Short mmCIF file of C-alpha atoms in Angstrom, two decimals:
data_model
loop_
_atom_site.label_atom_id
_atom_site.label_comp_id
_atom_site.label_asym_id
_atom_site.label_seq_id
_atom_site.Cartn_x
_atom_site.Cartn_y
_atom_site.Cartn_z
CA UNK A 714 0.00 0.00 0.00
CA UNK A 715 1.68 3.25 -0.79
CA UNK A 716 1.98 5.85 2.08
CA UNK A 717 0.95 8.34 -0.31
CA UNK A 718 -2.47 7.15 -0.86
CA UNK A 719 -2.90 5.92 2.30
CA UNK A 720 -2.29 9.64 3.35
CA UNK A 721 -4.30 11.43 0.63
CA UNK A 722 -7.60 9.41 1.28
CA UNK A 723 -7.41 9.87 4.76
CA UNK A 724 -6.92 13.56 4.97
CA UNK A 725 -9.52 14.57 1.92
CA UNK A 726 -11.92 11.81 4.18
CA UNK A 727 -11.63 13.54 6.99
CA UNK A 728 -12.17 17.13 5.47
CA UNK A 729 -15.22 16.18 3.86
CA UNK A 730 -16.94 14.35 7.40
CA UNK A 731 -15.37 17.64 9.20
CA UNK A 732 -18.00 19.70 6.90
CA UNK A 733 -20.94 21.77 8.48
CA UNK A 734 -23.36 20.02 10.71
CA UNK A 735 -26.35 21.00 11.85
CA UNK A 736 -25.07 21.84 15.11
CA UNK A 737 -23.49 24.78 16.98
CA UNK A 738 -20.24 22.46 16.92
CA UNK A 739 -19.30 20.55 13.69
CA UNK A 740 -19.38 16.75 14.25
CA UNK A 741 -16.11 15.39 16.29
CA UNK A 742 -13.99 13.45 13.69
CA UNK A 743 -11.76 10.60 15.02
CA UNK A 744 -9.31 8.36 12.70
CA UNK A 745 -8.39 5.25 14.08
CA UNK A 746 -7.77 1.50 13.06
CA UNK A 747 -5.93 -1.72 13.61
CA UNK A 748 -3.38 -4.52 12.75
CA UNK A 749 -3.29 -7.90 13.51
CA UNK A 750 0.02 -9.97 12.88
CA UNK A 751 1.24 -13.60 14.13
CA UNK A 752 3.80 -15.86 12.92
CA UNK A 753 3.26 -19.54 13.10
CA UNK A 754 4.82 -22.57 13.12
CA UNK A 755 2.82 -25.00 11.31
CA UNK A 756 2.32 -29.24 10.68
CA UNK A 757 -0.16 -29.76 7.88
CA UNK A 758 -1.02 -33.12 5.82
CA UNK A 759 -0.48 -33.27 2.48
CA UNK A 760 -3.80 -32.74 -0.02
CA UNK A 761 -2.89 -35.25 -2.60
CA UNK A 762 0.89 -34.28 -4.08
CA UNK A 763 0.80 -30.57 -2.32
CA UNK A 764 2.45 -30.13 0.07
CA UNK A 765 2.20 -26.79 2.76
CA UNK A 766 4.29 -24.30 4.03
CA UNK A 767 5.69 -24.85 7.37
CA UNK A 768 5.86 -21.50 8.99
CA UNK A 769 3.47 -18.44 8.28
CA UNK A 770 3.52 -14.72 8.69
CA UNK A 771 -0.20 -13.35 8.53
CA UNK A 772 -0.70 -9.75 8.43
CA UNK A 773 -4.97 -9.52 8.60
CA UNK A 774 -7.43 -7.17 10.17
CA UNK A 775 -5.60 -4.03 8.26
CA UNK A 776 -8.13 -1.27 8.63
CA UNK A 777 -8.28 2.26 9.04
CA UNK A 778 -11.51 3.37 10.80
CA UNK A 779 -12.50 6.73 10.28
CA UNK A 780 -15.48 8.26 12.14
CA UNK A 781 -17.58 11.75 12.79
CA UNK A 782 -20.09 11.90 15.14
CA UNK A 783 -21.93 14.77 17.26
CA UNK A 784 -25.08 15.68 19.21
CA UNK A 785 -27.23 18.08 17.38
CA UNK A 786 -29.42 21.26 19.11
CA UNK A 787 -32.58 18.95 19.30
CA UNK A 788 -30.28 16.12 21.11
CA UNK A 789 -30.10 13.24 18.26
CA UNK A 790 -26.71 11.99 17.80
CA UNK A 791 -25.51 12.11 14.22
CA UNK A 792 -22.48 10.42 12.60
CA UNK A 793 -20.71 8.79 9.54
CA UNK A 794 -18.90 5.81 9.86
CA UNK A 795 -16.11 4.92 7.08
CA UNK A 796 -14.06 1.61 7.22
CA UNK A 797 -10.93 1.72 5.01
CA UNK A 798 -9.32 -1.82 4.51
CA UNK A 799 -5.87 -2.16 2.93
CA UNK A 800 -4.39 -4.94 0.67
CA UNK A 801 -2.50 -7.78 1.99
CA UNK A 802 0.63 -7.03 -1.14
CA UNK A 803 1.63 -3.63 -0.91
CA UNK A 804 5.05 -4.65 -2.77
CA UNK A 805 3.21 -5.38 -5.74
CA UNK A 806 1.87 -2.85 -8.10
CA UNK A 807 -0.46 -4.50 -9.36
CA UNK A 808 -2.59 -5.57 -6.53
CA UNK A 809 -1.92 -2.72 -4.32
CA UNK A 810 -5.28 -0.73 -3.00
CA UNK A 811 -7.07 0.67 -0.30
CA UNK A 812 -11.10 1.22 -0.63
CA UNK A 813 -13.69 1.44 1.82
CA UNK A 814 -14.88 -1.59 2.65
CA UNK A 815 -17.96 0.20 4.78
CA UNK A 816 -19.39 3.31 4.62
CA UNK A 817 -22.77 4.84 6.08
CA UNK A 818 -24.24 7.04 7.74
CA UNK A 819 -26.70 6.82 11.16
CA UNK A 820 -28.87 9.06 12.61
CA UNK A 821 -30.27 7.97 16.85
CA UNK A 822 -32.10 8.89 19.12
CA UNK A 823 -35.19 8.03 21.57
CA UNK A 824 -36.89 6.47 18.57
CA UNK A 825 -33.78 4.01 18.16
CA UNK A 826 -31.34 4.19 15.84
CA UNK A 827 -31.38 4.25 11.24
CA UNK A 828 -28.61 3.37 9.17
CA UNK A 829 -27.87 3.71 5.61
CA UNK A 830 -25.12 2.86 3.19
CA UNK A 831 -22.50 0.08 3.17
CA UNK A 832 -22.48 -1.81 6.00
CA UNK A 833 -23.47 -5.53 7.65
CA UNK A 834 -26.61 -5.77 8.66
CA UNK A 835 -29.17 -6.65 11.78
CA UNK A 836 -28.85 -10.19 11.88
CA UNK A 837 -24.33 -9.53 11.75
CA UNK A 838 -24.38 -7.17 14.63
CA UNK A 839 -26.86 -8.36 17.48
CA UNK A 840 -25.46 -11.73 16.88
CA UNK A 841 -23.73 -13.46 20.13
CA UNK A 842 -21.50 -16.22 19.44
CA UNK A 843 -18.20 -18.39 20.97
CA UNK A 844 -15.93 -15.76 22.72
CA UNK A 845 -12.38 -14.57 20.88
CA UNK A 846 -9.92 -14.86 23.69
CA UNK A 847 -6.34 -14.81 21.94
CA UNK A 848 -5.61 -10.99 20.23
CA UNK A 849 -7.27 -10.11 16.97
CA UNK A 850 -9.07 -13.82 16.33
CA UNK A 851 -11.62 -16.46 17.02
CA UNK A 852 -12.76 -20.12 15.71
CA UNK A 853 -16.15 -18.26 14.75
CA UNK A 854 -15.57 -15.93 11.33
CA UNK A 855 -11.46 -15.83 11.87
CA UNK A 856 -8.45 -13.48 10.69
CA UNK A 857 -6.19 -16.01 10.92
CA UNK A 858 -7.10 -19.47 9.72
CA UNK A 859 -4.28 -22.43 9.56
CA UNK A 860 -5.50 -25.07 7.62
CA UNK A 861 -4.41 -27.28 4.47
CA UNK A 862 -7.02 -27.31 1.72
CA UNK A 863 -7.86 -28.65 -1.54
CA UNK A 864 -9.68 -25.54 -3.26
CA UNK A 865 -7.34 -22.99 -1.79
CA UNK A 866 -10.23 -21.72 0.43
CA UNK A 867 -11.70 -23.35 3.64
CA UNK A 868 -13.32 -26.18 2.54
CA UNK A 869 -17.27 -25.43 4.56
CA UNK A 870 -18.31 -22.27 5.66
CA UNK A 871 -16.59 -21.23 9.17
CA UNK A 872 -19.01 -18.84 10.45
CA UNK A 873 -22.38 -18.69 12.45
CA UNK A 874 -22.94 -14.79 11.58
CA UNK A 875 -25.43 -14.02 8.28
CA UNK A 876 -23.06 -13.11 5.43
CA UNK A 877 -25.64 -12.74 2.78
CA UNK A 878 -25.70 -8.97 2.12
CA UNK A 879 -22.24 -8.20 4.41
CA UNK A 880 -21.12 -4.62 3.38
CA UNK A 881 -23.88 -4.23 0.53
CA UNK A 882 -25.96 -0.92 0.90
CA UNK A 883 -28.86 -1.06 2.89
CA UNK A 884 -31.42 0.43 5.28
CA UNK A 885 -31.16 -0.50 9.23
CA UNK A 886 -33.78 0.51 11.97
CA UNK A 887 -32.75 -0.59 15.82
CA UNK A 888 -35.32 -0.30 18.10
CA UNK A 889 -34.52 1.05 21.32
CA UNK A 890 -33.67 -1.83 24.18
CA UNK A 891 -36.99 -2.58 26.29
CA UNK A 892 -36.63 -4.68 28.88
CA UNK A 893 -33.88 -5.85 27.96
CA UNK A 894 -34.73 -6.67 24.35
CA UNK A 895 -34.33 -5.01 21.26
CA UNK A 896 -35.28 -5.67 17.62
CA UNK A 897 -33.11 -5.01 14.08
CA UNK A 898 -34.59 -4.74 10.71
CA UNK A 899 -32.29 -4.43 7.52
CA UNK A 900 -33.33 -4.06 3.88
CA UNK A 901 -30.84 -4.32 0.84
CA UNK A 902 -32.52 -3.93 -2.59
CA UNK A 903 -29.26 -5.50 -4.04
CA UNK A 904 -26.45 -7.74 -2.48
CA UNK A 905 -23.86 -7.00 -5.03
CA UNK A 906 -21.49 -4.14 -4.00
CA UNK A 907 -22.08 -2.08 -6.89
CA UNK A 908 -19.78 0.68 -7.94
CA UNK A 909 -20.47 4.95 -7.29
CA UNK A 910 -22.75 4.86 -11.07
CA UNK A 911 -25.05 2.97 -9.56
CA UNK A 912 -25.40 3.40 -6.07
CA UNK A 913 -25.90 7.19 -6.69
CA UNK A 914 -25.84 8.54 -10.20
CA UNK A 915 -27.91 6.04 -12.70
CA UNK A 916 -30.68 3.17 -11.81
CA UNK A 917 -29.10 -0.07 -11.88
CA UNK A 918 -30.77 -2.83 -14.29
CA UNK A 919 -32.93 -4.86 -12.03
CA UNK A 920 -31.89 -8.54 -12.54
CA UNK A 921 -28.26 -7.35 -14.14
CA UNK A 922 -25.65 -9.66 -12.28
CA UNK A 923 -21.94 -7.48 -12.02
CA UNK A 924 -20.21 -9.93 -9.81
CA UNK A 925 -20.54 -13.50 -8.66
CA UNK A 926 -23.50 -12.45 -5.76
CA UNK A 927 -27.10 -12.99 -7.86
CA UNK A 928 -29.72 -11.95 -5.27
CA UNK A 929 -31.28 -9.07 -4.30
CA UNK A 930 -34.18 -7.73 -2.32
CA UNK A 931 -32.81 -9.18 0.92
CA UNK A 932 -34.83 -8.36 4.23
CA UNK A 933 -33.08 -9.05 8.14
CA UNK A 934 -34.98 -9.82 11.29
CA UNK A 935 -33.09 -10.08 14.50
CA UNK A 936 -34.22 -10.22 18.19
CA UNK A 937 -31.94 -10.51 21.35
CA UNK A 938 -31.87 -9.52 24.53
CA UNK A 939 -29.03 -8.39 27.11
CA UNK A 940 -29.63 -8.46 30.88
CA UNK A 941 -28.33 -9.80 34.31
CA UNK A 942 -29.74 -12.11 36.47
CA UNK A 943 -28.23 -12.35 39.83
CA UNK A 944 -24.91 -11.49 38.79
CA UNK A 945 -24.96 -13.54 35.75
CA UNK A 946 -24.56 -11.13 31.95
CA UNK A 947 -26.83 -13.07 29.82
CA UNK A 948 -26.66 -12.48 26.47
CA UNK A 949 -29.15 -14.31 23.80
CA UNK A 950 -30.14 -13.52 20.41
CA UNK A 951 -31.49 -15.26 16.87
CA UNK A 952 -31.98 -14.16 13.64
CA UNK A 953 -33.45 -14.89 9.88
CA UNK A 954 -32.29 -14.09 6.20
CA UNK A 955 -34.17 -14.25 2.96
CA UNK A 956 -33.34 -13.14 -0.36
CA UNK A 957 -34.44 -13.06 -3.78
CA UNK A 958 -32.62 -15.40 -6.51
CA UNK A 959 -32.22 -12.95 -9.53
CA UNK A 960 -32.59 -13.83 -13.26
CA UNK A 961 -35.13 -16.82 -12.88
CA UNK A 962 -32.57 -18.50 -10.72
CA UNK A 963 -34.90 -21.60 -9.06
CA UNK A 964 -33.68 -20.89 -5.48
CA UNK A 965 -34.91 -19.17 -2.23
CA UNK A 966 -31.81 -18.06 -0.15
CA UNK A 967 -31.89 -18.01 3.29
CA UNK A 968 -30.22 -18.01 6.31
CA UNK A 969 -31.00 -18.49 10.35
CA UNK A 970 -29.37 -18.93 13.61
CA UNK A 971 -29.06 -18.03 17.30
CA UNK A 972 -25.94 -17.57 19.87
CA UNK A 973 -25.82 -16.80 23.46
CA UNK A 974 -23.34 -15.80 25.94
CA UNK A 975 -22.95 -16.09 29.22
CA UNK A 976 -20.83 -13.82 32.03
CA UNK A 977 -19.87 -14.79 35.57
CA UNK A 978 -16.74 -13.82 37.48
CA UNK A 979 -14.52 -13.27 34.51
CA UNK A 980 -15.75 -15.88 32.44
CA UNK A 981 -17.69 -15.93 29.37
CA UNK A 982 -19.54 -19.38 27.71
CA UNK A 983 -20.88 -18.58 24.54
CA UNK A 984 -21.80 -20.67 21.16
CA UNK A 985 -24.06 -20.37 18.35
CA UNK A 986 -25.88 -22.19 15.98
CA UNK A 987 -26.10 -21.57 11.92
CA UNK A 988 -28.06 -22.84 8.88
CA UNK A 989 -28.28 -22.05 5.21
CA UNK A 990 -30.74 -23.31 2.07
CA UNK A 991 -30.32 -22.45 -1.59
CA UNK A 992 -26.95 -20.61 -0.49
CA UNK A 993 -23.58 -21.08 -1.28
CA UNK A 994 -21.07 -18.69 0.22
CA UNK A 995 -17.48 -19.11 -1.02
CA UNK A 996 -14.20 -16.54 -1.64
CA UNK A 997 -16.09 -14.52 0.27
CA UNK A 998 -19.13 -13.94 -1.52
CA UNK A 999 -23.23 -15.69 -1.19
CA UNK A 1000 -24.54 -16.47 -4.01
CA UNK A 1001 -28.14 -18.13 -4.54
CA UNK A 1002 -27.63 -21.78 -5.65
CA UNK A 1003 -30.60 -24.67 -5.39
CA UNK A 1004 -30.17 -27.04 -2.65
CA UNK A 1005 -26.84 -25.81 -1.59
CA UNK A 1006 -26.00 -24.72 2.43
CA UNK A 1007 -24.04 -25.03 5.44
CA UNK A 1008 -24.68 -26.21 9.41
CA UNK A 1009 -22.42 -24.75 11.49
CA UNK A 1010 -22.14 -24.56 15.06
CA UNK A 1011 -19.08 -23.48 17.57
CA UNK A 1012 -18.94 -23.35 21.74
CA UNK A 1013 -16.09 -21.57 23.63
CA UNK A 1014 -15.19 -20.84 27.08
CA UNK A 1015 -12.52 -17.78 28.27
CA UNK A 1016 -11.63 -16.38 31.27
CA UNK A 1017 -10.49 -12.30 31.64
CA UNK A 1018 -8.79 -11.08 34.88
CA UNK A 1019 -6.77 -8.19 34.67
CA UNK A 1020 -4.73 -7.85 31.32
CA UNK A 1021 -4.59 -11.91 31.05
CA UNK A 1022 -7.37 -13.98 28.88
CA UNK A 1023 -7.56 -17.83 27.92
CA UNK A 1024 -9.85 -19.99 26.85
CA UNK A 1025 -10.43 -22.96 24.79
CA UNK A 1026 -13.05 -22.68 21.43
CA UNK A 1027 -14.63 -25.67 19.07
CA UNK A 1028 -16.42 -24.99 15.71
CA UNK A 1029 -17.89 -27.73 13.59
CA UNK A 1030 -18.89 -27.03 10.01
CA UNK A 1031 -20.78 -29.60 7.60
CA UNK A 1032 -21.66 -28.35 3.81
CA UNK A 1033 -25.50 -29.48 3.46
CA UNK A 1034 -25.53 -29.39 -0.78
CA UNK A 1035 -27.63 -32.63 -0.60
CA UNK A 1036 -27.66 -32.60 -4.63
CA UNK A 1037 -23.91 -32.05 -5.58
CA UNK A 1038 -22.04 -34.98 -5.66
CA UNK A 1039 -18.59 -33.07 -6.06
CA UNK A 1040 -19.79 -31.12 -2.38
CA UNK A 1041 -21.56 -33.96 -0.69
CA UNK A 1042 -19.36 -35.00 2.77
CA UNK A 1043 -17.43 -31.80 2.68
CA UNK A 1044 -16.82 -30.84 6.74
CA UNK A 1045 -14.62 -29.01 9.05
CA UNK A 1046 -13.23 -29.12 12.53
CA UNK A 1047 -11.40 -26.74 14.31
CA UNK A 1048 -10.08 -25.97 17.79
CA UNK A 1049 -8.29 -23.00 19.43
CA UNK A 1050 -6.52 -23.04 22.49
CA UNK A 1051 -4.50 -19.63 24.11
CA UNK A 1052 -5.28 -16.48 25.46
CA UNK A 1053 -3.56 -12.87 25.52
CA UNK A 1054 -1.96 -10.25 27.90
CA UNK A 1055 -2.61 -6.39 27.10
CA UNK A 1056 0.61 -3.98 27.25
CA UNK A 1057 -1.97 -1.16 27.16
CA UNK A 1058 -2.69 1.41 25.01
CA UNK A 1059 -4.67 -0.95 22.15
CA UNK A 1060 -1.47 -3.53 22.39
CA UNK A 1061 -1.79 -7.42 23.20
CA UNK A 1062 0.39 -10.31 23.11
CA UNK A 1063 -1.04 -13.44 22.41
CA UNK A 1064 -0.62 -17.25 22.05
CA UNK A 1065 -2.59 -19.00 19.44
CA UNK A 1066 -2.89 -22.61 19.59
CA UNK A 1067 -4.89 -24.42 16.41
CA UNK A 1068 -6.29 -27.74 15.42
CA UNK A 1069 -7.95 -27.88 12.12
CA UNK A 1070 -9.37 -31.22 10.41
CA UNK A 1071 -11.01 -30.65 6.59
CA UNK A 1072 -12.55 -33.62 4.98
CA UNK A 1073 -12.73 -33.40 1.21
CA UNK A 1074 -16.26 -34.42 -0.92
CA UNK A 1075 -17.04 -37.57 -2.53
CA UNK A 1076 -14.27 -37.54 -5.49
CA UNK A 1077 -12.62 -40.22 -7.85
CA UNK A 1078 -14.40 -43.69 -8.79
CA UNK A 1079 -15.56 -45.36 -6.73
CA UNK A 1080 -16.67 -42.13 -4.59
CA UNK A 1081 -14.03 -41.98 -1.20
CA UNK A 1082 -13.54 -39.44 1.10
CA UNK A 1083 -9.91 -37.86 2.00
CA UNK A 1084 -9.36 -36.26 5.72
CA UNK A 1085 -5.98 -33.99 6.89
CA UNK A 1086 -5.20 -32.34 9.71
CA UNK A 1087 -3.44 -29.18 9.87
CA UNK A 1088 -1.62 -28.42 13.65
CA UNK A 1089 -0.38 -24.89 14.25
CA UNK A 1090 1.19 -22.46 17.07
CA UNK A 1091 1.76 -19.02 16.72
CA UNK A 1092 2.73 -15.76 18.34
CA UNK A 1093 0.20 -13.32 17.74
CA UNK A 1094 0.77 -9.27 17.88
CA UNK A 1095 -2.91 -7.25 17.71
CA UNK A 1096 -2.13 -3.36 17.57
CA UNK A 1097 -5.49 -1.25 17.93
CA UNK A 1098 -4.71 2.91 17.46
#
C-alpha cells in the first residue's frame, strides 16, 4: 500500500466528514484503526501431491476506521462511519489498493437508531457467538485461519454470523432496548457491492448480475436480549435471512441462527448455531444456488482477569448441498486453544494454539472421502490505534 495514498484518502476523508453540521459544533472526527500480525509454526497433511508451508507470517485485520459523530441542538446523535481496509501485497503494483470496505451514515435517538449505506446488517451485529480470547481472532468468522485445503479456500463455511448482504448498501432501523430486548430490521434492494454509477448517479438494471452475488431484495430480522440475572450477563439472540434469486434463478436463499453468551466472574460461555438453504457462500461472496447450504455450530469458554485472557473454542462445520455430488461430505473441525496479555494502550500479546481437520467431498471412482489435519502455534501481535 503506498503511504501516499494511504495519506491522501485519509486527509480529503476527513475534510469532507469535518464539513458543516447541523449543530453549533461541527461533528467530532476521530481516525483510528488496527493490525493484527502472528507468525506460526505449522504441521499440515499433504492434499494429494501438495504439500504446505511450514511456517506463516499473517498480516490480517488491516483497517483504518474513520469516524464523525456529534449531538445536534434537538439532542439526536448524528455520525458517519467509514471503514478503510488495505491490501495484503503492498510490494506489488499490481494488486496494491485501499477502498472502503464500509461506509454509512446513522442518525439515533429516543426512537432508536437508522442506518444507511454500506455496512453488515441486523442479523451480523446483534449476533452473540463463541468468545475470541487470543488478540485479533476467534474459531467463529477468523483473521487467521491455519488449515491445508484442496480448493485454496476453507473447505465449509466457518461462520455462524449471516453473510448474505455483508457490506452491501442497505437500510437499518434498531429499536430502542426494552426490557432488555431489542429488535433489528435491515433491507438491501441489491447484495452485489455495486460501484459509485449505480449506487448514486444512474438506476441499476434490475436482474443485471456485475459480480458473482445474484440476489437481491434481501430483508433481516433479528431479536436478542441483554440483561443480568443475579450477577450472571446473559446475552441471547437469533436471527433470519431471505433473499431473492435474480434472473429466474430456481432458489430461495436463506439463512437463520441463534448464539448466546454467558458472564460470571470473569468468564464468558458462549456458542451459536447456523443454517443455510439455496446458499452457497465461497471466496467470500453468497450467491443463490438450489439445494446448496451449510450447518455450522461453535462453543467456547474464556476467562479475563486483569490484562490476562484464555480460553479454549470448538467450531464444527458440515456443507449441506444434498444434490452435488462433487460437495456432498465436505466438513470441518477446528479448535483454538491460548489467550492474551494487554501492554496497554490498544497492544496485546497473544498465544494461538490451532487444530484444524477438513474432509474433502465424494471424489474419484468409486466415490471416497480424503481427511488432513493441519496443527499450528503461533505468536500473535494485535495493535489497535
Amino acid at each position: 500500500m503506498k503511504k501516499t495514498l494511504l495519506g491522501t484518502t485519509a486527509l480529503v476523508t476527513a475534510g469532507l466528514l469535518a464539513g458543516p453540521a447541523l449543530a453549533s459544533d461541527p461533528l467530532k472526527v476521530t481516525v483510528g484503526g488496527n493490525v493484527v500480525t502472528g507468525f506460526y509454526f505449522v504441521d499440515a497433511d499433504n492434499v494429494g501431491g501438495t504439500s504446505f508451508q511450514d511456517t506463516k507470517v499473517a498480516v490480517v485485520a488491516r483497517n483504518i476506521d474513520i469516524k464523525a459523530e456529534g449531538t445536534l441542538d434537538n439532542g439526536l446523535v448524528a455520525g458517519v462511519d467509514a471503514k478503510l481496509q488495505l491490501s495484503n501485497d503492498w510490494n506489488s503494483t499490481n494488486e496494491s489498493w485501499a477502498s472502503f470496505r464500509q461506509l454509512f451514515a446513522y442518525l439515533e435517538g429516543g426512537f432508536g437508531k437508522f442506518e444507511i449505506g454500506g455496512t453488515d446488517g441486523a442479523a451480523y451485529k446483534m449476533h452473540y457467538t463463541s468468545p475470541w480470547f487470543v488478540p485479533g481472532n476467534g474459531v467463529d468468522s477468523p483473521n487467521i485461519y491455519n488449515a491445508s485445503s484442496y480448493s485454496g479456500s476453507p473447505e465449509v463455511r466457518l461462520s455462524t454470523f449471516s453473510l448474505m448482504a455483508t457490506d452491501s448498501n442497505k437500510i437499518s432501523y434498531f429499536t430502542p432496548r426494552l426490557a432488555g430486548f431489542q429488535l433489528g430490521l435491515s433491507y438491501t434492494p441489491d447484495a452485489q457491492n455495486h460501484g459509485p454509477s449505480e449506487n448514486g448517479l444512474v438506476l441499476a438494471p434490475k436482474d443485471y448480475i456485475m459480480s458473482n452475488n445474484n440476489i437481491n431484495q434481501v430483508f433481516e430480522i433479528a431479536l436478542n436480549y441483554a440483561g443480568t440475572f443475579g450477577g450472571v450477563d446473559v446475552g441471547v439472540d437469533g436471527f433470519y435471512t431471505g433473499g431473492n434469486a435474480m434472473n429466474n434463478i430456481n432458489a430461495d436463499p436463506e439463512e437463520y441462527g441463534f448464539g448466546a453468551n454467558l458472564g460470571y466472574a470473569g468468564f464468558t460461555l458462549g456458542g451459536a448455531y447456523y443454517e443455510s438453504n439455496d446458499l452457497d457462500y465461497a471466496n467470500g461472496v453468497s450467491s443463490a444456488d438450489k439445494d446448496y447450504g451449510a450447518q455450522v455450530w461453535t462453543l467456547g469458554l474464556k476467562y479475563a482477569t486483569g490484562p490476562w485472557t484464555v480460553g479454549v473454542a470448538y467450531l464444527d462445520s458440515q456443507d449441506d448441498s444434498s444434490n452435488h455430488a462433487w460437495r456432498v461430505g465436505r466438513e470441518s473441525q477446528t479448535v483454538q486453544l491460548g489467550g492474551g496479555y494487554n501492554l496497554g494502550s490498544g497492544v496485546d500479546v497473544g498465544l494461538d494454539l490451532q487444530w484444524a481437520q477438513n474432509t474433502r467431498g465424494d471424489i474419484g471412482s468409486p466415490a471416497r472421502r480424503e481427511t488432513y489435519d493441519t496443527k499450528s502455534a503461533g505468536l500473535v501481535l494485535a495493535i489497535a490505534f
